[in-house]
Amino acid sequence: MSMDQAHCVGAGNLDARYLELDPRPVDVLAIGSQLAYGSVGLNAAVPVYEAAGLRCAAVPTTILSVLPHYPSMHRADLSTDWLWEVLHDLDLSGALRRLRTISVGYLALPEHAAVIAEWSRSRTGSPVDSPFVLDPTLGDVDLGFYNDPNVAAALRRWLLPMATGLTPNLFELALLSECPLSSLTRLEDVTAAARSLMTPQMQWIAVTGLRRTTVGNDSSRVGRIGELIITHDTTRILSRPVVPAAPAGVGDTFTASLISRLLSGHDLSQAVDAAAEYTAHQICREDRPTDSGVSRVETSCRRWTDT
């Protein structure tokens, strides 16, 4: 930056891009939770986008010191006014001029969903002009709710109608479809619940973390985990052997990896399969502890048995 440009700082007529170390416009706008230390929410997703060469604008709805499982944790939920103003600032900055995907994960308040929907309409004149992937981060079978249970109803009202892609686990699918979790024990039931969420805007749904049992050649029962992929015209299930653990942040990593692959040109099935393999690889990294005393994967979803 020249001296003449430097003198313009604060004068209102400097192109602020001169001040950016990385002036690339945003590929992905990601909205979710953020931690000072931890690998969930935006902390998990942003490195995935960066590794794929994608520029990500990360907007938190809540900021936590650490995961709630540590001896001490503090959090600050961001207000609806703050969220609206940040999204408006990003628009005015020009950072979103080439936006390719919006991804929404953890919302701390039900009202956050309305803000995102209204902001999208205000900038486009229609519900959405970029692919909009909703990762409905509501909870899990073994841990219950992650946030205010009223967020589920807010997602149904405000964000499901504008979503083009959806990545719920079984707990979240039950909440969004308003089906009892206990009723989702067969693949047909899970498929029907997912199809009930399809809208004209929705292009695909990937239900994650589904467990099933197959019978091996030696008559042993083999556990597999996978994803149910649904479009308006097709239904497909992908699966792989169960990994030994399921740490927090798996869903955030999977969704970011899936979006990255879709943006690189993979078709949906390829993208889901590659994202699941990438997530499994991250779970099995050598620098992760292998004995936490908790085997979440054993209770993280309902099971069905192939017949």
PDB file of C-alpha atoms in Angstrom:
ATOM      1  CA  MET A   1       0.000   0.000   0.000  1.00  0.00           C
ATOM      2  CA  SER A   2       1.407   3.390  -1.011  1.00  0.00           C
ATOM      3  CA  MET A   3       1.739   6.386   1.305  1.00  0.00           C
ATOM      4  CA  ASP A   4      -1.119   8.089  -0.528  1.00  0.00           C
ATOM      5  CA  GLN A   5      -3.316   5.089   0.104  1.00  0.00           C
ATOM      6  CA  ALA A   6      -2.214   4.926   3.722  1.00  0.00           C
ATOM      7  CA  HIS A   7      -3.210   8.559   4.290  1.00  0.00           C
ATOM      8  CA  CYS A   8      -6.724   7.653   3.193  1.00  0.00           C
ATOM      9  CA  VAL A   9      -7.227   5.260   6.110  1.00  0.00           C
ATOM     10  CA  GLY A  10     -10.112   6.552   8.170  1.00  0.00           C
ATOM     11  CA  ALA A  11     -11.034   9.134   5.538  1.00  0.00           C
ATOM     12  CA  GLY A  12     -13.731   6.944   4.049  1.00  0.00           C
ATOM     13  CA  ASN A  13     -12.368   6.750   0.506  1.00  0.00           C
ATOM     14  CA  LEU A  14      -9.892   3.889   0.780  1.00  0.00           C
ATOM     15  CA  ASP A  15     -10.788   0.573  -0.815  1.00  0.00           C
ATOM     16  CA  ALA A  16     -10.602  -1.600   2.290  1.00  0.00           C
ATOM     17  CA  ARG A  17      -9.391  -4.532   0.216  1.00  0.00           C
ATOM     18  CA  TYR A  18      -5.971  -2.877   0.255  1.00  0.00           C
ATOM     19  CA  LEU A  19      -5.881  -3.643   3.976  1.00  0.00           C
ATOM     20  CA  GLU A  20      -6.727  -7.334   3.563  1.00  0.00           C
ATOM     21  CA  LEU A  21      -3.893  -9.827   3.630  1.00  0.00           C
ATOM     22  CA  ASP A  22      -6.197 -12.219   1.741  1.00  0.00           C
ATOM     23  CA  PRO A  23      -8.622 -10.163  -0.387  1.00  0.00           C
ATOM     24  CA  ARG A  24     -10.373 -13.121  -2.047  1.00  0.00           C
ATOM     25  CA  PRO A  25     -14.170 -13.001  -1.870  1.00  0.00           C
ATOM     26  CA  VAL A  26     -15.993 -15.616   0.160  1.00  0.00           C
ATOM     27  CA  ASP A  27     -16.927 -19.023  -1.240  1.00  0.00           C
ATOM     28  CA  VAL A  28     -18.777 -20.266   1.847  1.00  0.00           C
ATOM     29  CA  LEU A  29     -20.646 -18.346   4.530  1.00  0.00           C
ATOM     30  CA  ALA A  30     -20.691 -20.604   7.601  1.00  0.00           C
ATOM     31  CA  ILE A  31     -22.876 -19.826  10.623  1.00  0.00           C
ATOM     32  CA  GLY A  32     -22.524 -21.805  13.844  1.00  0.00           C
ATOM     33  CA  SER A  33     -20.781 -22.136  17.197  1.00  0.00           C
ATOM     34  CA  GLN A  34     -17.216 -21.022  17.907  1.00  0.00           C
ATOM     35  CA  LEU A  35     -14.832 -22.054  20.691  1.00  0.00           C
ATOM     36  CA  ALA A  36     -11.653 -20.564  22.111  1.00  0.00           C
ATOM     37  CA  TYR A  37     -10.351 -24.147  22.255  1.00  0.00           C
ATOM     38  CA  GLY A  38     -12.019 -27.109  20.638  1.00  0.00           C
ATOM     39  CA  SER A  39     -12.802 -28.754  17.326  1.00  0.00           C
ATOM     40  CA  VAL A  40     -16.551 -28.407  16.934  1.00  0.00           C
ATOM     41  CA  GLY A  41     -18.727 -25.972  15.028  1.00  0.00           C
ATOM     42  CA  LEU A  42     -16.843 -23.349  13.066  1.00  0.00           C
ATOM     43  CA  ASN A  43     -13.568 -24.520  14.618  1.00  0.00           C
ATOM     44  CA  ALA A  44     -14.070 -27.879  12.913  1.00  0.00           C
ATOM     45  CA  ALA A  45     -15.514 -26.599   9.638  1.00  0.00           C
ATOM     46  CA  VAL A  46     -13.209 -23.710   8.698  1.00  0.00           C
ATOM     47  CA  PRO A  47      -9.998 -25.810   8.479  1.00  0.00           C
ATOM     48  CA  VAL A  48     -11.814 -28.198   6.121  1.00  0.00           C
ATOM     49  CA  TYR A  49     -12.769 -25.350   3.806  1.00  0.00           C
ATOM     50  CA  GLU A  50      -9.283 -23.865   3.955  1.00  0.00           C
ATOM     51  CA  ALA A  51      -7.709 -27.230   3.102  1.00  0.00           C
ATOM     52  CA  ALA A  52      -9.964 -27.351   0.030  1.00  0.00           C
ATOM     53  CA  GLY A  53      -8.796 -23.897  -1.057  1.00  0.00           C
ATOM     54  CA  LEU A  54     -12.136 -22.248  -0.241  1.00  0.00           C
ATOM     55  CA  ARG A  55     -12.469 -18.860   1.448  1.00  0.00           C
ATOM     56  CA  CYS A  56     -14.891 -19.034   4.378  1.00  0.00           C
ATOM     57  CA  ALA A  57     -16.575 -16.248   6.328  1.00  0.00           C
ATOM     58  CA  ALA A  58     -17.343 -17.663   9.783  1.00  0.00           C
ATOM     59  CA  VAL A  59     -20.170 -16.068  11.764  1.00  0.00           C
ATOM     60  CA  PRO A  60     -20.709 -17.348  15.324  1.00  0.00           C
ATOM     61  CA  THR A  61     -24.085 -17.561  17.036  1.00  0.00           C
ATOM     62  CA  THR A  62     -22.437 -18.436  20.352  1.00  0.00           C
ATOM     63  CA  ILE A  63     -18.870 -18.317  21.663  1.00  0.00           C
ATOM     64  CA  LEU A  64     -17.690 -20.901  24.188  1.00  0.00           C
ATOM     65  CA  SER A  65     -14.435 -21.152  26.094  1.00  0.00           C
ATOM     66  CA  VAL A  66     -14.254 -24.964  25.733  1.00  0.00           C
ATOM     67  CA  LEU A  67     -16.589 -27.912  25.294  1.00  0.00           C
ATOM     68  CA  PRO A  68     -19.203 -28.250  28.071  1.00  0.00           C
ATOM     69  CA  HIS A  69     -17.628 -31.560  29.118  1.00  0.00           C
ATOM     70  CA  TYR A  70     -14.608 -29.864  30.744  1.00  0.00           C
ATOM     71  CA  PRO A  71     -14.627 -28.933  34.475  1.00  0.00           C
ATOM     72  CA  SER A  72     -15.332 -25.291  33.667  1.00  0.00           C
ATOM     73  CA  MET A  73     -16.994 -23.728  30.634  1.00  0.00           C
ATOM     74  CA  HIS A  74     -18.329 -20.263  29.860  1.00  0.00           C
ATOM     75  CA  ARG A  75     -20.366 -19.112  26.885  1.00  0.00           C
ATOM     76  CA  ALA A  76     -21.809 -15.966  25.405  1.00  0.00           C
ATOM     77  CA  ASP A  77     -24.752 -16.232  23.017  1.00  0.00           C
ATOM     78  CA  LEU A  78     -24.743 -13.533  20.350  1.00  0.00           C
ATOM     79  CA  SER A  79     -27.866 -11.405  20.070  1.00  0.00           C
ATOM     80  CA  THR A  80     -30.172 -11.351  17.062  1.00  0.00           C
ATOM     81  CA  ASP A  81     -29.245  -7.695  16.466  1.00  0.00           C
ATOM     82  CA  TRP A  82     -25.558  -8.610  16.393  1.00  0.00           C
ATOM     83  CA  LEU A  83     -26.165 -11.458  13.953  1.00  0.00           C
ATOM     84  CA  TRP A  84     -28.195  -9.249  11.598  1.00  0.00           C
ATOM     85  CA  GLU A  85     -25.590  -6.474  11.692  1.00  0.00           C
ATOM     86  CA  VAL A  86     -22.695  -8.836  10.989  1.00  0.00           C
ATOM     87  CA  LEU A  87     -24.467 -10.394   8.011  1.00  0.00           C
ATOM     88  CA  HIS A  88     -25.357  -6.896   6.743  1.00  0.00           C
ATOM     89  CA  ASP A  89     -21.739  -5.757   7.168  1.00  0.00           C
ATOM     90  CA  LEU A  90     -20.494  -8.708   5.158  1.00  0.00           C
ATOM     91  CA  ASP A  91     -22.891  -7.826   2.358  1.00  0.00           C
ATOM     92  CA  LEU A  92     -21.817  -4.181   2.299  1.00  0.00           C
ATOM     93  CA  SER A  93     -18.136  -5.130   2.318  1.00  0.00           C
ATOM     94  CA  GLY A  94     -18.470  -6.986  -0.985  1.00  0.00           C
ATOM     95  CA  ALA A  95     -17.046 -10.118   0.611  1.00  0.00           C
ATOM     96  CA  LEU A  96     -20.123 -12.104  -0.444  1.00  0.00           C
ATOM     97  CA  ARG A  97     -20.217 -10.957  -4.044  1.00  0.00           C
ATOM     98  CA  ARG A  98     -19.195 -14.417  -5.290  1.00  0.00           C
ATOM     99  CA  LEU A  99     -20.810 -16.471  -2.531  1.00  0.00           C
ATOM    100  CA  ARG A 100     -21.251 -20.086  -3.594  1.00  0.00           C
ATOM    101  CA  THR A 101     -22.848 -21.726  -0.537  1.00  0.00           C
ATOM    102  CA  ILE A 102     -24.414 -20.788   2.802  1.00  0.00           C
ATOM    103  CA  SER A 103     -24.022 -23.337   5.594  1.00  0.00           C
ATOM    104  CA  VAL A 104     -25.966 -23.041   8.854  1.00  0.00           C
ATOM    105  CA  GLY A 105     -25.152 -25.200  11.871  1.00  0.00           C
ATOM    106  CA  TYR A 106     -25.609 -24.489  15.585  1.00  0.00           C
ATOM    107  CA  LEU A 107     -28.089 -21.745  16.479  1.00  0.00           C
ATOM    108  CA  ALA A 108     -28.082 -20.655  20.105  1.00  0.00           C
ATOM    109  CA  LEU A 109     -31.490 -18.964  19.958  1.00  0.00           C
ATOM    110  CA  PRO A 110     -34.666 -19.817  18.035  1.00  0.00           C
ATOM    111  CA  GLU A 111     -34.755 -16.201  16.835  1.00  0.00           C
ATOM    112  CA  HIS A 112     -31.447 -16.688  15.012  1.00  0.00           C
ATOM    113  CA  ALA A 113     -33.293 -18.753  12.388  1.00  0.00           C
ATOM    114  CA  ALA A 114     -35.678 -15.891  11.609  1.00  0.00           C
ATOM    115  CA  VAL A 115     -32.782 -13.427  11.313  1.00  0.00           C
ATOM    116  CA  ILE A 116     -30.968 -15.627   8.786  1.00  0.00           C
ATOM    117  CA  ALA A 117     -34.121 -16.106   6.707  1.00  0.00           C
ATOM    118  CA  GLU A 118     -35.008 -12.404   6.728  1.00  0.00           C
ATOM    119  CA  TRP A 119     -31.442 -11.374   5.922  1.00  0.00           C
ATOM    120  CA  SER A 120     -31.371 -13.766   2.972  1.00  0.00           C
ATOM    121  CA  ARG A 121     -34.615 -12.340   1.608  1.00  0.00           C
ATOM    122  CA  SER A 122     -33.404  -8.777   2.108  1.00  0.00           C
ATOM    123  CA  ARG A 123     -30.294  -9.337   0.031  1.00  0.00           C
ATOM    124  CA  THR A 124     -31.791 -11.438  -2.738  1.00  0.00           C
ATOM    125  CA  GLY A 125     -35.473 -10.645  -2.986  1.00  0.00           C
ATOM    126  CA  SER A 126     -36.103 -14.394  -2.738  1.00  0.00           C
ATOM    127  CA  PRO A 127     -35.473 -16.999  -0.045  1.00  0.00           C
ATOM    128  CA  VAL A 128     -31.997 -17.905  -1.302  1.00  0.00           C
ATOM    129  CA  ASP A 129     -29.804 -17.320  -4.328  1.00  0.00           C
ATOM    130  CA  SER A 130     -26.931 -19.646  -3.354  1.00  0.00           C
ATOM    131  CA  PRO A 131     -27.082 -23.304  -2.311  1.00  0.00           C
ATOM    132  CA  PHE A 132     -28.142 -23.324   1.337  1.00  0.00           C
ATOM    133  CA  VAL A 133     -27.076 -26.334   3.411  1.00  0.00           C
ATOM    134  CA  LEU A 134     -28.724 -26.753   6.797  1.00  0.00           C
ATOM    135  CA  ASP A 135     -26.880 -28.895   9.343  1.00  0.00           C
ATOM    136  CA  PRO A 136     -29.594 -28.902  12.041  1.00  0.00           C
ATOM    137  CA  THR A 137     -27.332 -29.099  15.083  1.00  0.00           C
ATOM    138  CA  LEU A 138     -29.946 -29.945  17.697  1.00  0.00           C
ATOM    139  CA  GLY A 139     -28.611 -32.934  19.609  1.00  0.00           C
ATOM    140  CA  ASP A 140     -27.938 -36.653  19.522  1.00  0.00           C
ATOM    141  CA  VAL A 141     -29.485 -39.813  20.909  1.00  0.00           C
ATOM    142  CA  ASP A 142     -27.027 -40.298  23.753  1.00  0.00           C
ATOM    143  CA  LEU A 143     -26.555 -36.633  24.717  1.00  0.00           C
ATOM    144  CA  GLY A 144     -30.020 -35.205  24.182  1.00  0.00           C
ATOM    145  CA  PHE A 145     -30.424 -31.577  23.156  1.00  0.00           C
ATOM    146  CA  TYR A 146     -27.397 -29.396  22.467  1.00  0.00           C
ATOM    147  CA  ASN A 147     -29.401 -26.178  22.616  1.00  0.00           C
ATOM    148  CA  ASP A 148     -32.836 -24.706  23.285  1.00  0.00           C
ATOM    149  CA  PRO A 149     -35.380 -27.351  22.138  1.00  0.00           C
ATOM    150  CA  ASN A 150     -37.423 -24.537  20.581  1.00  0.00           C
ATOM    151  CA  VAL A 151     -34.724 -24.166  17.918  1.00  0.00           C
ATOM    152  CA  ALA A 152     -36.176 -27.225  16.143  1.00  0.00           C
ATOM    153  CA  ALA A 153     -39.521 -25.502  15.539  1.00  0.00           C
ATOM    154  CA  ALA A 154     -37.720 -22.361  14.376  1.00  0.00           C
ATOM    155  CA  LEU A 155     -35.726 -24.379  11.851  1.00  0.00           C
ATOM    156  CA  ARG A 156     -38.916 -25.963  10.534  1.00  0.00           C
ATOM    157  CA  ARG A 157     -40.584 -22.575  10.147  1.00  0.00           C
ATOM    158  CA  TRP A 158     -37.772 -20.408   8.815  1.00  0.00           C
ATOM    159  CA  LEU A 159     -34.903 -22.413   7.368  1.00  0.00           C
ATOM    160  CA  LEU A 160     -36.250 -25.721   6.064  1.00  0.00           C
ATOM    161  CA  PRO A 161     -38.264 -23.942   3.327  1.00  0.00           C
ATOM    162  CA  MET A 162     -35.117 -22.258   1.985  1.00  0.00           C
ATOM    163  CA  ALA A 163     -32.654 -25.151   2.391  1.00  0.00           C
ATOM    164  CA  THR A 164     -31.328 -26.903  -0.705  1.00  0.00           C
ATOM    165  CA  GLY A 165     -29.462 -29.539   1.318  1.00  0.00           C
ATOM    166  CA  LEU A 166     -29.983 -31.060   4.775  1.00  0.00           C
ATOM    167  CA  THR A 167     -27.629 -33.172   6.943  1.00  0.00           C
ATOM    168  CA  PRO A 168     -29.491 -34.384  10.083  1.00  0.00           C
ATOM    169  CA  ASN A 169     -28.585 -37.268  12.319  1.00  0.00           C
ATOM    170  CA  LEU A 170     -31.437 -39.535  13.430  1.00  0.00           C
ATOM    171  CA  PHE A 171     -32.230 -37.502  16.560  1.00  0.00           C
ATOM    172  CA  GLU A 172     -32.454 -34.340  14.471  1.00  0.00           C
ATOM    173  CA  LEU A 173     -34.488 -36.049  11.751  1.00  0.00           C
ATOM    174  CA  ALA A 174     -37.035 -37.112  14.373  1.00  0.00           C
ATOM    175  CA  LEU A 175     -37.342 -33.555  15.688  1.00  0.00           C
ATOM    176  CA  LEU A 176     -37.652 -31.920  12.268  1.00  0.00           C
ATOM    177  CA  SER A 177     -40.123 -34.487  10.925  1.00  0.00           C
ATOM    178  CA  GLU A 178     -42.006 -34.599  14.260  1.00  0.00           C
ATOM    179  CA  CYS A 179     -41.784 -38.384  14.235  1.00  0.00           C
ATOM    180  CA  PRO A 180     -41.113 -40.159  17.559  1.00  0.00           C
ATOM    181  CA  LEU A 181     -37.507 -41.295  17.658  1.00  0.00           C
ATOM    182  CA  SER A 182     -38.719 -44.708  18.798  1.00  0.00           C
ATOM    183  CA  SER A 183     -40.584 -45.095  15.488  1.00  0.00           C
ATOM    184  CA  LEU A 184     -37.440 -44.756  13.357  1.00  0.00           C
ATOM    185  CA  THR A 185     -36.181 -48.308  13.731  1.00  0.00           C
ATOM    186  CA  ARG A 186     -36.519 -49.474  10.123  1.00  0.00           C
ATOM    187  CA  LEU A 187     -34.920 -48.086   6.994  1.00  0.00           C
ATOM    188  CA  GLU A 188     -38.365 -47.563   5.446  1.00  0.00           C
ATOM    189  CA  ASP A 189     -39.407 -45.409   8.417  1.00  0.00           C
ATOM    190  CA  VAL A 190     -36.262 -43.298   8.260  1.00  0.00           C
ATOM    191  CA  THR A 191     -36.756 -42.838   4.519  1.00  0.00           C
ATOM    192  CA  ALA A 192     -40.382 -41.780   4.969  1.00  0.00           C
ATOM    193  CA  ALA A 193     -39.457 -39.285   7.694  1.00  0.00           C
ATOM    194  CA  ALA A 194     -36.751 -37.775   5.507  1.00  0.00           C
ATOM    195  CA  ARG A 195     -39.037 -37.578   2.484  1.00  0.00           C
ATOM    196  CA  SER A 196     -41.606 -35.702   4.562  1.00  0.00           C
ATOM    197  CA  LEU A 197     -39.055 -32.860   4.786  1.00  0.00           C
ATOM    198  CA  MET A 198     -38.534 -32.542   1.039  1.00  0.00           C
ATOM    199  CA  THR A 199     -39.702 -29.179  -0.301  1.00  0.00           C
ATOM    200  CA  PRO A 200     -39.625 -27.748  -3.837  1.00  0.00           C
ATOM    201  CA  GLN A 201     -36.425 -25.931  -2.830  1.00  0.00           C
ATOM    202  CA  MET A 202     -34.772 -28.993  -1.245  1.00  0.00           C
ATOM    203  CA  GLN A 203     -32.489 -30.907  -3.614  1.00  0.00           C
ATOM    204  CA  TRP A 204     -31.113 -33.557  -1.263  1.00  0.00           C
ATOM    205  CA  ILE A 205     -31.047 -34.913   2.289  1.00  0.00           C
ATOM    206  CA  ALA A 206     -28.205 -36.948   3.809  1.00  0.00           C
ATOM    207  CA  VAL A 207     -29.215 -38.632   7.073  1.00  0.00           C
ATOM    208  CA  THR A 208     -25.962 -39.367   8.883  1.00  0.00           C
ATOM    209  CA  GLY A 209     -24.692 -41.830  11.460  1.00  0.00           C
ATOM    210  CA  LEU A 210     -27.132 -44.645  10.726  1.00  0.00           C
ATOM    211  CA  ARG A 211     -26.132 -48.010  12.141  1.00  0.00           C
ATOM    212  CA  ARG A 212     -27.056 -51.372  10.685  1.00  0.00           C
ATOM    213  CA  THR A 213     -25.938 -54.931  11.206  1.00  0.00           C
ATOM    214  CA  THR A 214     -24.946 -57.297   8.431  1.00  0.00           C
ATOM    215  CA  VAL A 215     -24.149 -60.996   8.605  1.00  0.00           C
ATOM    216  CA  GLY A 216     -20.655 -61.970   7.465  1.00  0.00           C
ATOM    217  CA  ASN A 217     -19.558 -65.092   5.588  1.00  0.00           C
ATOM    218  CA  ASP A 218     -18.716 -66.734   8.915  1.00  0.00           C
ATOM    219  CA  SER A 219     -22.208 -65.921  10.260  1.00  0.00           C
ATOM    220  CA  SER A 220     -20.785 -63.208  12.505  1.00  0.00           C
ATOM    221  CA  ARG A 221     -22.719 -59.965  12.879  1.00  0.00           C
ATOM    222  CA  VAL A 222     -20.811 -56.988  11.522  1.00  0.00           C
ATOM    223  CA  GLY A 223     -21.650 -53.409  12.490  1.00  0.00           C
ATOM    224  CA  ARG A 224     -21.694 -50.782   9.778  1.00  0.00           C
ATOM    225  CA  ILE A 225     -22.397 -47.050   9.866  1.00  0.00           C
ATOM    226  CA  GLY A 226     -23.546 -44.939   6.959  1.00  0.00           C
ATOM    227  CA  GLU A 227     -25.661 -42.264   5.342  1.00  0.00           C
ATOM    228  CA  LEU A 228     -29.066 -42.361   3.722  1.00  0.00           C
ATOM    229  CA  ILE A 229     -29.082 -40.092   0.655  1.00  0.00           C
ATOM    230  CA  ILE A 230     -32.429 -38.898  -0.640  1.00  0.00           C
ATOM    231  CA  THR A 231     -33.310 -36.730  -3.617  1.00  0.00           C
ATOM    232  CA  HIS A 232     -36.706 -36.119  -5.203  1.00  0.00           C
ATOM    233  CA  ASP A 233     -36.190 -39.153  -7.444  1.00  0.00           C
ATOM    234  CA  THR A 234     -33.696 -41.446  -5.727  1.00  0.00           C
ATOM    235  CA  THR A 235     -32.853 -43.179  -2.448  1.00  0.00           C
ATOM    236  CA  ARG A 236     -29.425 -44.613  -1.722  1.00  0.00           C
ATOM    237  CA  ILE A 237     -27.586 -45.878   1.354  1.00  0.00           C
ATOM    238  CA  LEU A 238     -23.814 -45.779   1.771  1.00  0.00           C
ATOM    239  CA  SER A 239     -22.069 -47.595   4.602  1.00  0.00           C
ATOM    240  CA  ARG A 240     -18.672 -48.555   5.970  1.00  0.00           C
ATOM    241  CA  PRO A 241     -17.319 -50.396   9.024  1.00  0.00           C
ATOM    242  CA  VAL A 242     -17.984 -48.735  12.363  1.00  0.00           C
ATOM    243  CA  VAL A 243     -15.083 -46.641  13.657  1.00  0.00           C
ATOM    244  CA  PRO A 244     -14.091 -47.055  17.315  1.00  0.00           C
ATOM    245  CA  ALA A 245     -15.345 -43.674  18.591  1.00  0.00           C
ATOM    246  CA  ALA A 246     -17.379 -40.614  17.638  1.00  0.00           C
ATOM    247  CA  PRO A 247     -15.921 -37.389  19.080  1.00  0.00           C
ATOM    248  CA  ALA A 248     -17.735 -34.077  19.111  1.00  0.00           C
ATOM    249  CA  GLY A 249     -17.545 -32.116  15.858  1.00  0.00           C
ATOM    250  CA  VAL A 250     -18.042 -35.117  13.575  1.00  0.00           C
ATOM    251  CA  GLY A 251     -21.179 -33.621  12.012  1.00  0.00           C
ATOM    252  CA  ASP A 252     -19.534 -30.249  11.455  1.00  0.00           C
ATOM    253  CA  THR A 253     -16.543 -31.897   9.799  1.00  0.00           C
ATOM    254  CA  PHE A 254     -18.745 -34.090   7.615  1.00  0.00           C
ATOM    255  CA  THR A 255     -20.928 -31.213   6.393  1.00  0.00           C
ATOM    256  CA  ALA A 256     -17.946 -28.967   5.611  1.00  0.00           C
ATOM    257  CA  SER A 257     -16.236 -31.797   3.756  1.00  0.00           C
ATOM    258  CA  LEU A 258     -19.439 -32.582   1.827  1.00  0.00           C
ATOM    259  CA  ILE A 259     -19.892 -28.942   0.782  1.00  0.00           C
ATOM    260  CA  SER A 260     -16.228 -28.686  -0.236  1.00  0.00           C
ATOM    261  CA  ARG A 261     -16.573 -31.689  -2.505  1.00  0.00           C
ATOM    262  CA  LEU A 262     -19.820 -30.513  -4.038  1.00  0.00           C
ATOM    263  CA  LEU A 263     -18.172 -27.173  -4.839  1.00  0.00           C
ATOM    264  CA  SER A 264     -15.244 -28.993  -6.456  1.00  0.00           C
ATOM    265  CA  GLY A 265     -17.599 -30.770  -8.864  1.00  0.00           C
ATOM    266  CA  HIS A 266     -18.308 -34.139  -7.227  1.00  0.00           C
ATOM    267  CA  ASP A 267     -21.781 -35.549  -7.690  1.00  0.00           C
ATOM    268  CA  LEU A 268     -23.846 -36.008  -4.539  1.00  0.00           C
ATOM    269  CA  SER A 269     -23.107 -39.680  -3.841  1.00  0.00           C
ATOM    270  CA  GLN A 270     -19.389 -39.196  -4.469  1.00  0.00           C
ATOM    271  CA  ALA A 271     -19.342 -36.148  -2.218  1.00  0.00           C
ATOM    272  CA  VAL A 272     -21.168 -37.896   0.641  1.00  0.00           C
ATOM    273  CA  ASP A 273     -18.955 -40.972   0.415  1.00  0.00           C
ATOM    274  CA  ALA A 274     -15.749 -38.933   0.294  1.00  0.00           C
ATOM    275  CA  ALA A 275     -16.897 -36.721   3.180  1.00  0.00           C
ATOM    276  CA  ALA A 276     -17.680 -39.767   5.307  1.00  0.00           C
ATOM    277  CA  GLU A 277     -14.284 -41.315   4.568  1.00  0.00           C
ATOM    278  CA  TYR A 278     -12.532 -38.037   5.386  1.00  0.00           C
ATOM    279  CA  THR A 279     -14.439 -37.775   8.678  1.00  0.00           C
ATOM    280  CA  ALA A 280     -13.596 -41.368   9.607  1.00  0.00           C
ATOM    281  CA  HIS A 281      -9.941 -40.646   8.861  1.00  0.00           C
ATOM    282  CA  GLN A 282     -10.026 -37.621  11.169  1.00  0.00           C
ATOM    283  CA  ILE A 283     -11.590 -39.716  13.939  1.00  0.00           C
ATOM    284  CA  CYS A 284      -8.841 -42.324  13.622  1.00  0.00           C
ATOM    285  CA  ARG A 285      -5.932 -39.876  13.573  1.00  0.00           C
ATOM    286  CA  GLU A 286      -2.961 -41.117  15.565  1.00  0.00           C
ATOM    287  CA  ASP A 287      -2.846 -37.995  17.744  1.00  0.00           C
ATOM    288  CA  ARG A 288      -6.373 -38.580  19.084  1.00  0.00           C
ATOM    289  CA  PRO A 289      -6.785 -40.394  22.428  1.00  0.00           C
ATOM    290  CA  THR A 290      -8.069 -43.916  21.911  1.00  0.00           C
ATOM    291  CA  ASP A 291      -9.516 -44.655  25.354  1.00  0.00           C
ATOM    292  CA  SER A 292     -11.911 -41.971  26.523  1.00  0.00           C
ATOM    293  CA  GLY A 293     -13.945 -44.335  28.653  1.00  0.00           C
ATOM    294  CA  VAL A 294     -17.011 -43.506  26.545  1.00  0.00           C
ATOM    295  CA  SER A 295     -18.066 -45.319  23.395  1.00  0.00           C
ATOM    296  CA  ARG A 296     -20.543 -42.848  21.904  1.00  0.00           C
ATOM    297  CA  VAL A 297     -20.719 -44.641  18.600  1.00  0.00           C
ATOM    298  CA  GLU A 298     -22.474 -47.596  20.215  1.00  0.00           C
ATOM    299  CA  THR A 299     -25.483 -45.453  21.145  1.00  0.00           C
ATOM    300  CA  SER A 300     -25.322 -42.611  18.652  1.00  0.00           C
ATOM    301  CA  CYS A 301     -28.201 -43.879  16.514  1.00  0.00           C
ATOM    302  CA  ARG A 302     -30.891 -46.483  16.162  1.00  0.00           C
ATOM    303  CA  ARG A 303     -30.098 -49.744  14.440  1.00  0.00           C
ATOM    304  CA  TRP A 304     -31.792 -51.863  11.856  1.00  0.00           C
ATOM    305  CA  THR A 305     -30.872 -55.341  10.711  1.00  0.00           C
ATOM    306  CA  ASP A 306     -30.645 -56.368   7.075  1.00  0.00           C
ATOM    307  CA  THR A 307     -33.018 -59.208   6.275  1.00  0.00           C
TER     308      THR A 307
END
